[in-house]
């Protein structure tokens, strides 16, 4: 599969409230890969993702999507090329879950691809395990159910680029894995997937590459083994960790915990 660039980010600076939140970031995202964005709370992950979606202004530098600067994209063409799952699943009107998923098809109104509407919606519902929720009001769902319904909207959009901000944060163990299996299946058919994750072991197991952000800067980008060294994780997160191979070969990252806290006398 050709590894063509979806995004080329060069010297990106994002400034919010007079502060540089993203600082001189250079990063490529290629079709056919899952790229995990990791870093501590407040590192600038969501802001960087917002710059990729076109929602956060670029103060300095350049973000190209499919070779074209983001500023040259129309809102409609952007919506047909990249789909976004925001960190807060903002749906305030009492839409049903079915209606939320159907919204993913809005960008395709008037395009030949609209013929795929029913199939795209059905596939998205199946992959996110929400068939039993379709007639419920979105606002009445649990956090994890909202996250899956919002992911279904993103999948229904059927874009070449998929940007997910903490899609697994509210999910139970099985649904976390299922979301990342979906992400992998998108990459397998040539889509570019950027996913913000907190769980470094999940990122190590399911991402092709990891980009670690700290204080707005990209401190490391590469394979999980390249990025997730104990020294780097300790220096970025401020906590000592073990990085170990799991029985299936993926790396797992766990804090040093010792025994003293667990021993009750
Ligand atoms: P992350 O997603 O890595 O937790 P964010 O990108 O949300 O981090 O935020 C990075 C920093 O930018 C934080 O210190 C946050 O308070 C600040 N920030 C985010 N949005 C704004 C804004 N609109 N105005 C001012 N500061 C902001
Ligand atoms: Mg965030």
PDB file of C-alpha atoms and ligand atoms in Angstrom:
ATOM      1  CA  UNK A   1       0.000   0.000   0.000  1.00  0.00           C
ATOM      2  CA  UNK A   2       1.399   3.385  -0.950  1.00  0.00           C
ATOM      3  CA  UNK A   3       2.335   5.446   2.059  1.00  0.00           C
ATOM      4  CA  UNK A   4       1.196   8.790   0.705  1.00  0.00           C
ATOM      5  CA  UNK A   5       1.027  11.724   3.066  1.00  0.00           C
ATOM      6  CA  UNK A   6      -2.380  12.706   4.388  1.00  0.00           C
ATOM      7  CA  UNK A   7      -0.945  15.477   6.546  1.00  0.00           C
ATOM      8  CA  UNK A   8       2.334  17.310   6.362  1.00  0.00           C
ATOM      9  CA  UNK A   9       2.818  19.561   9.385  1.00  0.00           C
ATOM     10  CA  UNK A  10       5.779  21.945   9.344  1.00  0.00           C
ATOM     11  CA  UNK A  11       6.836  24.408  12.022  1.00  0.00           C
ATOM     12  CA  UNK A  12       3.310  24.510  13.408  1.00  0.00           C
ATOM     13  CA  UNK A  13       2.625  27.004  16.176  1.00  0.00           C
ATOM     14  CA  UNK A  14      -0.869  27.400  17.672  1.00  0.00           C
ATOM     15  CA  UNK A  15      -1.469  30.350  19.953  1.00  0.00           C
ATOM     16  CA  UNK A  16      -4.481  30.514  22.251  1.00  0.00           C
ATOM     17  CA  UNK A  17      -5.148  33.192  24.841  1.00  0.00           C
ATOM     18  CA  UNK A  18      -1.758  34.736  24.050  1.00  0.00           C
ATOM     19  CA  UNK A  19       0.146  31.525  24.831  1.00  0.00           C
ATOM     20  CA  UNK A  20       1.929  29.194  22.446  1.00  0.00           C
ATOM     21  CA  UNK A  21       0.068  25.928  23.011  1.00  0.00           C
ATOM     22  CA  UNK A  22       1.594  24.012  20.089  1.00  0.00           C
ATOM     23  CA  UNK A  23       5.264  24.827  19.496  1.00  0.00           C
ATOM     24  CA  UNK A  24       7.100  24.238  16.247  1.00  0.00           C
ATOM     25  CA  UNK A  25       5.693  20.820  15.512  1.00  0.00           C
ATOM     26  CA  UNK A  26       6.841  18.901  12.426  1.00  0.00           C
ATOM     27  CA  UNK A  27       4.846  15.751  11.763  1.00  0.00           C
ATOM     28  CA  UNK A  28       3.690  13.623   8.842  1.00  0.00           C
ATOM     29  CA  UNK A  29       0.607  11.418   8.921  1.00  0.00           C
ATOM     30  CA  UNK A  30       0.411   8.868   6.129  1.00  0.00           C
ATOM     31  CA  UNK A  31      -2.465   6.927   4.629  1.00  0.00           C
ATOM     32  CA  UNK A  32      -2.562   3.368   5.883  1.00  0.00           C
ATOM     33  CA  UNK A  33      -1.344   4.102   9.389  1.00  0.00           C
ATOM     34  CA  UNK A  34      -2.703   4.562  12.866  1.00  0.00           C
ATOM     35  CA  UNK A  35      -0.797   7.358  14.582  1.00  0.00           C
ATOM     36  CA  UNK A  36      -1.344   7.693  18.335  1.00  0.00           C
ATOM     37  CA  UNK A  37      -0.931  11.124  19.900  1.00  0.00           C
ATOM     38  CA  UNK A  38       0.076  10.774  23.535  1.00  0.00           C
ATOM     39  CA  UNK A  39       1.247  13.108  26.266  1.00  0.00           C
ATOM     40  CA  UNK A  40       0.255  14.377  29.705  1.00  0.00           C
ATOM     41  CA  UNK A  41      -2.898  16.381  30.447  1.00  0.00           C
ATOM     42  CA  UNK A  42      -2.584  19.845  28.977  1.00  0.00           C
ATOM     43  CA  UNK A  43       0.292  18.884  26.662  1.00  0.00           C
ATOM     44  CA  UNK A  44      -1.523  20.281  23.619  1.00  0.00           C
ATOM     45  CA  UNK A  45      -2.829  17.078  22.014  1.00  0.00           C
ATOM     46  CA  UNK A  46      -6.364  18.362  21.444  1.00  0.00           C
ATOM     47  CA  UNK A  47      -5.037  21.674  20.165  1.00  0.00           C
ATOM     48  CA  UNK A  48      -2.758  19.904  17.697  1.00  0.00           C
ATOM     49  CA  UNK A  49      -5.645  17.695  16.581  1.00  0.00           C
ATOM     50  CA  UNK A  50      -7.772  20.847  16.226  1.00  0.00           C
ATOM     51  CA  UNK A  51      -5.146  22.331  13.932  1.00  0.00           C
ATOM     52  CA  UNK A  52      -5.341  19.167  11.787  1.00  0.00           C
ATOM     53  CA  UNK A  53      -9.132  19.385  11.597  1.00  0.00           C
ATOM     54  CA  UNK A  54      -8.967  23.055  10.660  1.00  0.00           C
ATOM     55  CA  UNK A  55     -10.770  24.189  13.803  1.00  0.00           C
ATOM     56  CA  UNK A  56      -7.777  25.730  15.609  1.00  0.00           C
ATOM     57  CA  UNK A  57      -6.057  28.612  13.809  1.00  0.00           C
ATOM     58  CA  UNK A  58      -2.487  28.214  12.632  1.00  0.00           C
ATOM     59  CA  UNK A  59      -0.366  31.032  14.077  1.00  0.00           C
ATOM     60  CA  UNK A  60       2.867  30.019  12.337  1.00  0.00           C
ATOM     61  CA  UNK A  61       3.949  27.224  10.039  1.00  0.00           C
ATOM     62  CA  UNK A  62       2.044  25.106   7.609  1.00  0.00           C
ATOM     63  CA  UNK A  63      -0.465  22.241   7.678  1.00  0.00           C
ATOM     64  CA  UNK A  64      -1.111  20.503   4.368  1.00  0.00           C
ATOM     65  CA  UNK A  65      -3.822  17.940   3.774  1.00  0.00           C
ATOM     66  CA  UNK A  66      -3.342  15.868   0.612  1.00  0.00           C
ATOM     67  CA  UNK A  67      -0.673  18.352  -0.397  1.00  0.00           C
ATOM     68  CA  UNK A  68      -2.878  21.430  -0.145  1.00  0.00           C
ATOM     69  CA  UNK A  69      -2.684  24.028   2.660  1.00  0.00           C
ATOM     70  CA  UNK A  70      -5.681  23.702   4.976  1.00  0.00           C
ATOM     71  CA  UNK A  71      -6.678  27.323   4.387  1.00  0.00           C
ATOM     72  CA  UNK A  72      -7.387  26.469   0.740  1.00  0.00           C
ATOM     73  CA  UNK A  73      -9.939  23.801   1.610  1.00  0.00           C
ATOM     74  CA  UNK A  74     -13.670  24.533   1.519  1.00  0.00           C
ATOM     75  CA  UNK A  75     -15.677  23.410   4.531  1.00  0.00           C
ATOM     76  CA  UNK A  76     -17.532  20.931   2.338  1.00  0.00           C
ATOM     77  CA  UNK A  77     -14.411  19.348   0.864  1.00  0.00           C
ATOM     78  CA  UNK A  78     -12.894  19.112   4.346  1.00  0.00           C
ATOM     79  CA  UNK A  79     -16.024  17.349   5.604  1.00  0.00           C
ATOM     80  CA  UNK A  80     -15.724  14.850   2.748  1.00  0.00           C
ATOM     81  CA  UNK A  81     -12.064  14.172   3.507  1.00  0.00           C
ATOM     82  CA  UNK A  82     -11.659  14.128   7.255  1.00  0.00           C
ATOM     83  CA  UNK A  83     -14.016  13.140  10.065  1.00  0.00           C
ATOM     84  CA  UNK A  84     -13.510  14.241  13.645  1.00  0.00           C
ATOM     85  CA  UNK A  85     -14.464  12.800  17.015  1.00  0.00           C
ATOM     86  CA  UNK A  86     -14.124  15.599  19.555  1.00  0.00           C
ATOM     87  CA  UNK A  87     -13.116  14.981  23.145  1.00  0.00           C
ATOM     88  CA  UNK A  88     -16.459  16.253  24.492  1.00  0.00           C
ATOM     89  CA  UNK A  89     -19.254  14.570  22.547  1.00  0.00           C
ATOM     90  CA  UNK A  90     -21.232  17.738  22.035  1.00  0.00           C
ATOM     91  CA  UNK A  91     -24.816  17.000  21.070  1.00  0.00           C
ATOM     92  CA  UNK A  92     -27.167  19.230  23.017  1.00  0.00           C
ATOM     93  CA  UNK A  93     -30.485  18.760  21.175  1.00  0.00           C
ATOM     94  CA  UNK A  94     -32.368  15.564  22.003  1.00  0.00           C
ATOM     95  CA  UNK A  95     -31.505  13.775  18.775  1.00  0.00           C
ATOM     96  CA  UNK A  96     -31.899  10.025  18.772  1.00  0.00           C
ATOM     97  CA  UNK A  97     -28.770   7.960  18.396  1.00  0.00           C
ATOM     98  CA  UNK A  98     -29.933   6.993  14.895  1.00  0.00           C
ATOM     99  CA  UNK A  99     -30.169  10.672  13.950  1.00  0.00           C
ATOM    100  CA  UNK A 100     -26.681  11.350  15.308  1.00  0.00           C
ATOM    101  CA  UNK A 101     -25.236   8.541  13.182  1.00  0.00           C
ATOM    102  CA  UNK A 102     -27.153   9.779  10.132  1.00  0.00           C
ATOM    103  CA  UNK A 103     -25.525  13.204  10.554  1.00  0.00           C
ATOM    104  CA  UNK A 104     -22.304  11.582   9.414  1.00  0.00           C
ATOM    105  CA  UNK A 105     -23.812  11.408   5.930  1.00  0.00           C
ATOM    106  CA  UNK A 106     -24.618  15.158   5.729  1.00  0.00           C
ATOM    107  CA  UNK A 107     -21.387  16.076   3.894  1.00  0.00           C
ATOM    108  CA  UNK A 108     -22.333  13.715   1.061  1.00  0.00           C
ATOM    109  CA  UNK A 109     -25.713  15.258   0.202  1.00  0.00           C
ATOM    110  CA  UNK A 110     -25.731  15.948  -3.532  1.00  0.00           C
ATOM    111  CA  UNK A 111     -22.745  13.658  -4.227  1.00  0.00           C
ATOM    112  CA  UNK A 112     -22.912  10.297  -5.988  1.00  0.00           C
ATOM    113  CA  UNK A 113     -21.592   8.732  -2.772  1.00  0.00           C
ATOM    114  CA  UNK A 114     -24.967   9.479  -1.141  1.00  0.00           C
ATOM    115  CA  UNK A 115     -26.073   6.165  -2.693  1.00  0.00           C
ATOM    116  CA  UNK A 116     -23.970   4.521   0.054  1.00  0.00           C
ATOM    117  CA  UNK A 117     -25.880   6.232   2.885  1.00  0.00           C
ATOM    118  CA  UNK A 118     -27.809   3.205   4.148  1.00  0.00           C
ATOM    119  CA  UNK A 119     -24.847   0.855   3.874  1.00  0.00           C
ATOM    120  CA  UNK A 120     -22.464   3.305   5.571  1.00  0.00           C
ATOM    121  CA  UNK A 121     -24.875   3.885   8.448  1.00  0.00           C
ATOM    122  CA  UNK A 122     -25.561   0.180   8.941  1.00  0.00           C
ATOM    123  CA  UNK A 123     -21.855  -0.648   8.923  1.00  0.00           C
ATOM    124  CA  UNK A 124     -21.051   2.107  11.413  1.00  0.00           C
ATOM    125  CA  UNK A 125     -23.786   0.892  13.778  1.00  0.00           C
ATOM    126  CA  UNK A 126     -22.521  -2.672  13.603  1.00  0.00           C
ATOM    127  CA  UNK A 127     -18.869  -1.779  14.175  1.00  0.00           C
ATOM    128  CA  UNK A 128     -19.607   0.341  17.233  1.00  0.00           C
ATOM    129  CA  UNK A 129     -22.085  -2.086  18.814  1.00  0.00           C
ATOM    130  CA  UNK A 130     -24.919   0.448  19.202  1.00  0.00           C
ATOM    131  CA  UNK A 131     -27.809  -1.292  17.414  1.00  0.00           C
ATOM    132  CA  UNK A 132     -29.676  -1.560  20.729  1.00  0.00           C
ATOM    133  CA  UNK A 133     -29.376   2.205  21.370  1.00  0.00           C
ATOM    134  CA  UNK A 134     -30.703   3.648  18.105  1.00  0.00           C
ATOM    135  CA  UNK A 135     -34.065   4.953  19.323  1.00  0.00           C
ATOM    136  CA  UNK A 136     -32.681   6.392  22.592  1.00  0.00           C
ATOM    137  CA  UNK A 137     -32.062  10.143  22.952  1.00  0.00           C
ATOM    138  CA  UNK A 138     -28.314  10.745  22.644  1.00  0.00           C
ATOM    139  CA  UNK A 139     -28.384  13.007  25.707  1.00  0.00           C
ATOM    140  CA  UNK A 140     -29.657  10.126  27.853  1.00  0.00           C
ATOM    141  CA  UNK A 141     -26.735   7.813  27.079  1.00  0.00           C
ATOM    142  CA  UNK A 142     -23.849   6.973  29.394  1.00  0.00           C
ATOM    143  CA  UNK A 143     -20.447   8.492  28.623  1.00  0.00           C
ATOM    144  CA  UNK A 144     -19.218   5.325  26.970  1.00  0.00           C
ATOM    145  CA  UNK A 145     -22.403   4.911  24.924  1.00  0.00           C
ATOM    146  CA  UNK A 146     -22.114   8.535  23.751  1.00  0.00           C
ATOM    147  CA  UNK A 147     -18.528   7.921  22.725  1.00  0.00           C
ATOM    148  CA  UNK A 148     -19.549   4.880  20.645  1.00  0.00           C
ATOM    149  CA  UNK A 149     -22.504   6.688  19.036  1.00  0.00           C
ATOM    150  CA  UNK A 150     -20.228   9.615  18.169  1.00  0.00           C
ATOM    151  CA  UNK A 151     -17.678   7.209  16.710  1.00  0.00           C
ATOM    152  CA  UNK A 152     -20.471   5.693  14.600  1.00  0.00           C
ATOM    153  CA  UNK A 153     -21.208   9.163  13.189  1.00  0.00           C
ATOM    154  CA  UNK A 154     -17.520   9.526  12.302  1.00  0.00           C
ATOM    155  CA  UNK A 155     -17.400   6.094  10.634  1.00  0.00           C
ATOM    156  CA  UNK A 156     -20.614   6.761   8.696  1.00  0.00           C
ATOM    157  CA  UNK A 157     -18.907   9.800   7.172  1.00  0.00           C
ATOM    158  CA  UNK A 158     -16.518   7.411   5.333  1.00  0.00           C
ATOM    159  CA  UNK A 159     -13.623   9.813   4.964  1.00  0.00           C
ATOM    160  CA  UNK A 160     -10.023   9.088   4.011  1.00  0.00           C
ATOM    161  CA  UNK A 161      -8.782  10.725   7.195  1.00  0.00           C
ATOM    162  CA  UNK A 162     -10.155  10.007  10.673  1.00  0.00           C
ATOM    163  CA  UNK A 163      -9.201  12.091  13.718  1.00  0.00           C
ATOM    164  CA  UNK A 164     -10.243  10.773  17.134  1.00  0.00           C
ATOM    165  CA  UNK A 165      -9.709  12.650  20.393  1.00  0.00           C
ATOM    166  CA  UNK A 166      -9.679  10.193  23.294  1.00  0.00           C
ATOM    167  CA  UNK A 167     -12.286   7.854  21.769  1.00  0.00           C
ATOM    168  CA  UNK A 168     -11.558   5.208  24.388  1.00  0.00           C
ATOM    169  CA  UNK A 169     -11.544   7.391  27.516  1.00  0.00           C
ATOM    170  CA  UNK A 170     -15.022   6.440  28.745  1.00  0.00           C
ATOM    171  CA  UNK A 171     -15.054   2.889  27.458  1.00  0.00           C
ATOM    172  CA  UNK A 172     -14.838  -0.458  29.175  1.00  0.00           C
ATOM    173  CA  UNK A 173     -12.005  -2.837  28.353  1.00  0.00           C
ATOM    174  CA  UNK A 174     -13.728  -4.663  25.517  1.00  0.00           C
ATOM    175  CA  UNK A 175     -15.040  -1.526  23.849  1.00  0.00           C
ATOM    176  CA  UNK A 176     -11.620   0.145  24.116  1.00  0.00           C
ATOM    177  CA  UNK A 177     -10.098  -2.735  22.214  1.00  0.00           C
ATOM    178  CA  UNK A 178     -12.951  -2.765  19.698  1.00  0.00           C
ATOM    179  CA  UNK A 179     -12.465   0.936  18.924  1.00  0.00           C
ATOM    180  CA  UNK A 180      -8.791   0.349  18.229  1.00  0.00           C
ATOM    181  CA  UNK A 181      -9.582  -2.714  16.099  1.00  0.00           C
ATOM    182  CA  UNK A 182     -11.875  -0.456  14.073  1.00  0.00           C
ATOM    183  CA  UNK A 183      -9.042   2.089  13.798  1.00  0.00           C
ATOM    184  CA  UNK A 184      -6.731  -0.652  12.513  1.00  0.00           C
ATOM    185  CA  UNK A 185      -9.288  -1.820   9.970  1.00  0.00           C
ATOM    186  CA  UNK A 186      -9.565   1.744   8.633  1.00  0.00           C
ATOM    187  CA  UNK A 187      -5.797   1.927   8.241  1.00  0.00           C
ATOM    188  CA  UNK A 188      -5.779  -1.487   6.568  1.00  0.00           C
ATOM    189  CA  UNK A 189      -7.869  -0.103   3.696  1.00  0.00           C
ATOM    190  CA  UNK A 190      -5.616   2.931   3.340  1.00  0.00           C
ATOM    191  CA  UNK A 191      -7.185   5.532   5.555  1.00  0.00           C
ATOM    192  CA  UNK A 192      -5.076   7.737   7.819  1.00  0.00           C
ATOM    193  CA  UNK A 193      -6.073   7.556  11.483  1.00  0.00           C
ATOM    194  CA  UNK A 194      -4.874   9.902  14.224  1.00  0.00           C
ATOM    195  CA  UNK A 195      -6.028   8.963  17.695  1.00  0.00           C
ATOM    196  CA  UNK A 196      -5.356  10.682  21.013  1.00  0.00           C
ATOM    197  CA  UNK A 197      -4.848   8.053  23.693  1.00  0.00           C
ATOM    198  CA  UNK A 198      -3.845   8.091  27.346  1.00  0.00           C
ATOM    199  CA  UNK A 199      -3.260   4.373  27.678  1.00  0.00           C
ATOM    200  CA  UNK A 200       0.328   3.892  26.512  1.00  0.00           C
ATOM    201  CA  UNK A 201      -0.048   0.108  26.407  1.00  0.00           C
ATOM    202  CA  UNK A 202      -3.084   0.445  24.151  1.00  0.00           C
ATOM    203  CA  UNK A 203      -1.141   2.843  21.934  1.00  0.00           C
ATOM    204  CA  UNK A 204       1.816   0.431  21.829  1.00  0.00           C
ATOM    205  CA  UNK A 205      -0.404  -2.464  20.820  1.00  0.00           C
ATOM    206  CA  UNK A 206      -2.550  -0.769  18.204  1.00  0.00           C
ATOM    207  CA  UNK A 207      -0.652   2.176  16.713  1.00  0.00           C
ATOM    208  CA  UNK A 208       1.906   1.946  13.920  1.00  0.00           C
ATOM    209  CA  UNK A 209       3.571   5.071  15.229  1.00  0.00           C
ATOM    210  CA  UNK A 210       3.349   7.149  18.362  1.00  0.00           C
ATOM    211  CA  UNK A 211       3.859  10.912  18.574  1.00  0.00           C
ATOM    212  CA  UNK A 212       4.542  12.097  22.120  1.00  0.00           C
ATOM    213  CA  UNK A 213       3.700  15.704  22.975  1.00  0.00           C
ATOM    214  CA  UNK A 214       4.926  17.557  26.045  1.00  0.00           C
ATOM    215  CA  UNK A 215       4.488  21.257  26.719  1.00  0.00           C
ATOM    216  CA  UNK A 216       3.262  21.802  23.151  1.00  0.00           C
ATOM    217  CA  UNK A 217       6.377  20.255  21.623  1.00  0.00           C
ATOM    218  CA  UNK A 218       6.727  16.981  19.785  1.00  0.00           C
ATOM    219  CA  UNK A 219       9.321  15.225  21.930  1.00  0.00           C
ATOM    220  CA  UNK A 220       9.397  11.946  20.011  1.00  0.00           C
ATOM    221  CA  UNK A 221       7.765  10.256  17.033  1.00  0.00           C
ATOM    222  CA  UNK A 222       8.379   6.725  15.855  1.00  0.00           C
ATOM    223  CA  UNK A 223       7.449   3.135  16.468  1.00  0.00           C
ATOM    224  CA  UNK A 224       6.135   2.246  19.929  1.00  0.00           C
ATOM    225  CA  UNK A 225       9.512   0.690  20.816  1.00  0.00           C
ATOM    226  CA  UNK A 226      11.349   3.823  19.725  1.00  0.00           C
ATOM    227  CA  UNK A 227       9.118   6.254  21.598  1.00  0.00           C
ATOM    228  CA  UNK A 228       8.172   4.359  24.738  1.00  0.00           C
ATOM    229  CA  UNK A 229      11.486   4.078  26.527  1.00  0.00           C
ATOM    230  CA  UNK A 230      11.297   4.120  30.333  1.00  0.00           C
ATOM    231  CA  UNK A 231      13.565   7.179  30.410  1.00  0.00           C
ATOM    232  CA  UNK A 232      11.370   9.199  28.054  1.00  0.00           C
ATOM    233  CA  UNK A 233       8.109   8.229  29.736  1.00  0.00           C
ATOM    234  CA  UNK A 234       9.565   9.126  33.116  1.00  0.00           C
ATOM    235  CA  UNK A 235      10.848  12.490  31.929  1.00  0.00           C
ATOM    236  CA  UNK A 236       7.589  13.430  30.155  1.00  0.00           C
ATOM    237  CA  UNK A 237       5.067  12.069  32.656  1.00  0.00           C
ATOM    238  CA  UNK A 238       7.110  12.499  35.820  1.00  0.00           C
ATOM    239  CA  UNK A 239       6.662   8.936  36.953  1.00  0.00           C
ATOM    240  CA  UNK A 240       8.961   5.929  36.755  1.00  0.00           C
ATOM    241  CA  UNK A 241       7.617   3.089  34.625  1.00  0.00           C
ATOM    242  CA  UNK A 242       8.409  -0.419  33.544  1.00  0.00           C
ATOM    243  CA  UNK A 243       8.202  -1.058  29.792  1.00  0.00           C
ATOM    244  CA  UNK A 244       7.777  -4.787  29.332  1.00  0.00           C
ATOM    245  CA  UNK A 245       6.858  -7.177  26.549  1.00  0.00           C
ATOM    246  CA  UNK A 246       3.413  -8.672  27.021  1.00  0.00           C
ATOM    247  CA  UNK A 247       3.056 -12.399  26.287  1.00  0.00           C
ATOM    248  CA  UNK A 248       1.712 -11.484  22.830  1.00  0.00           C
ATOM    249  CA  UNK A 249       4.814  -9.370  22.127  1.00  0.00           C
ATOM    250  CA  UNK A 250       3.326  -5.878  22.453  1.00  0.00           C
ATOM    251  CA  UNK A 251       4.908  -3.474  24.900  1.00  0.00           C
ATOM    252  CA  UNK A 252       3.107  -2.683  28.114  1.00  0.00           C
ATOM    253  CA  UNK A 253       3.833   0.383  30.219  1.00  0.00           C
ATOM    254  CA  UNK A 254       3.120   0.296  33.931  1.00  0.00           C
ATOM    255  CA  UNK A 255       4.228   2.563  36.769  1.00  0.00           C
ATOM    256  CA  UNK A 256       6.680   1.374  39.407  1.00  0.00           C
ATOM    257  CA  UNK A 257       4.344   0.537  42.245  1.00  0.00           C
ATOM    258  CA  UNK A 258       6.433  -1.351  44.746  1.00  0.00           C
ATOM    259  CA  UNK A 259       4.770  -3.301  47.467  1.00  0.00           C
ATOM    260  CA  UNK A 260       4.396  -0.904  50.382  1.00  0.00           C
ATOM    261  CA  UNK A 261       1.025   0.542  49.328  1.00  0.00           C
ATOM    262  CA  UNK A 262      -0.579  -2.813  48.743  1.00  0.00           C
ATOM    263  CA  UNK A 263       0.419  -4.568  51.946  1.00  0.00           C
ATOM    264  CA  UNK A 264      -2.243  -4.316  54.619  1.00  0.00           C
ATOM    265  CA  UNK A 265      -1.349  -5.375  58.105  1.00  0.00           C
TER     266      UNK A 265
HETATM  267  P1  LIG B   1      -4.444  18.091  25.966  1.00  0.00           P
HETATM  268  O1  LIG B   1      -5.476  17.724  24.960  1.00  0.00           O
HETATM  269  O2  LIG B   1      -3.100  17.543  25.659  1.00  0.00           O
HETATM  270  O3  LIG B   1      -4.850  17.745  27.371  1.00  0.00           O
HETATM  271  P2  LIG B   1      -5.098  20.813  25.194  1.00  0.00           P
HETATM  272  O4  LIG B   1      -4.636  20.930  23.795  1.00  0.00           O
HETATM  273  O5  LIG B   1      -6.552  20.664  25.437  1.00  0.00           O
HETATM  274  O6  LIG B   1      -4.259  19.683  25.941  1.00  0.00           O
HETATM  275  O7  LIG B   1      -4.627  22.114  25.986  1.00  0.00           O
HETATM  276  C1  LIG B   1      -3.264  22.483  26.037  1.00  0.00           C
HETATM  277  C2  LIG B   1      -3.133  23.751  26.831  1.00  0.00           C
HETATM  278  O8  LIG B   1      -3.779  24.811  26.119  1.00  0.00           O
HETATM  279  C3  LIG B   1      -3.779  23.711  28.205  1.00  0.00           C
HETATM  280  O9  LIG B   1      -2.956  24.386  29.106  1.00  0.00           O
HETATM  281  C4  LIG B   1      -5.085  24.432  28.004  1.00  0.00           C
HETATM  282  O10 LIG B   1      -5.496  25.052  29.192  1.00  0.00           O
HETATM  283  C5  LIG B   1      -4.712  25.458  26.959  1.00  0.00           C
HETATM  284  N1  LIG B   1      -5.846  25.846  26.114  1.00  0.00           N
HETATM  285  C6  LIG B   1      -6.638  25.007  25.396  1.00  0.00           C
HETATM  286  N2  LIG B   1      -7.579  25.705  24.721  1.00  0.00           N
HETATM  287  C7  LIG B   1      -7.403  27.000  25.039  1.00  0.00           C
HETATM  288  C8  LIG B   1      -8.048  28.229  24.670  1.00  0.00           C
HETATM  289  N3  LIG B   1      -9.089  28.224  23.826  1.00  0.00           N
HETATM  290  N4  LIG B   1      -7.561  29.386  25.192  1.00  0.00           N
HETATM  291  C9  LIG B   1      -6.505  29.383  26.023  1.00  0.00           C
HETATM  292  N5  LIG B   1      -5.845  28.276  26.398  1.00  0.00           N
HETATM  293  C10 LIG B   1      -6.274  27.099  25.920  1.00  0.00           C
HETATM  294 MG1  LIG B   2      -7.303  16.823  25.099  1.00  0.00          MG
END
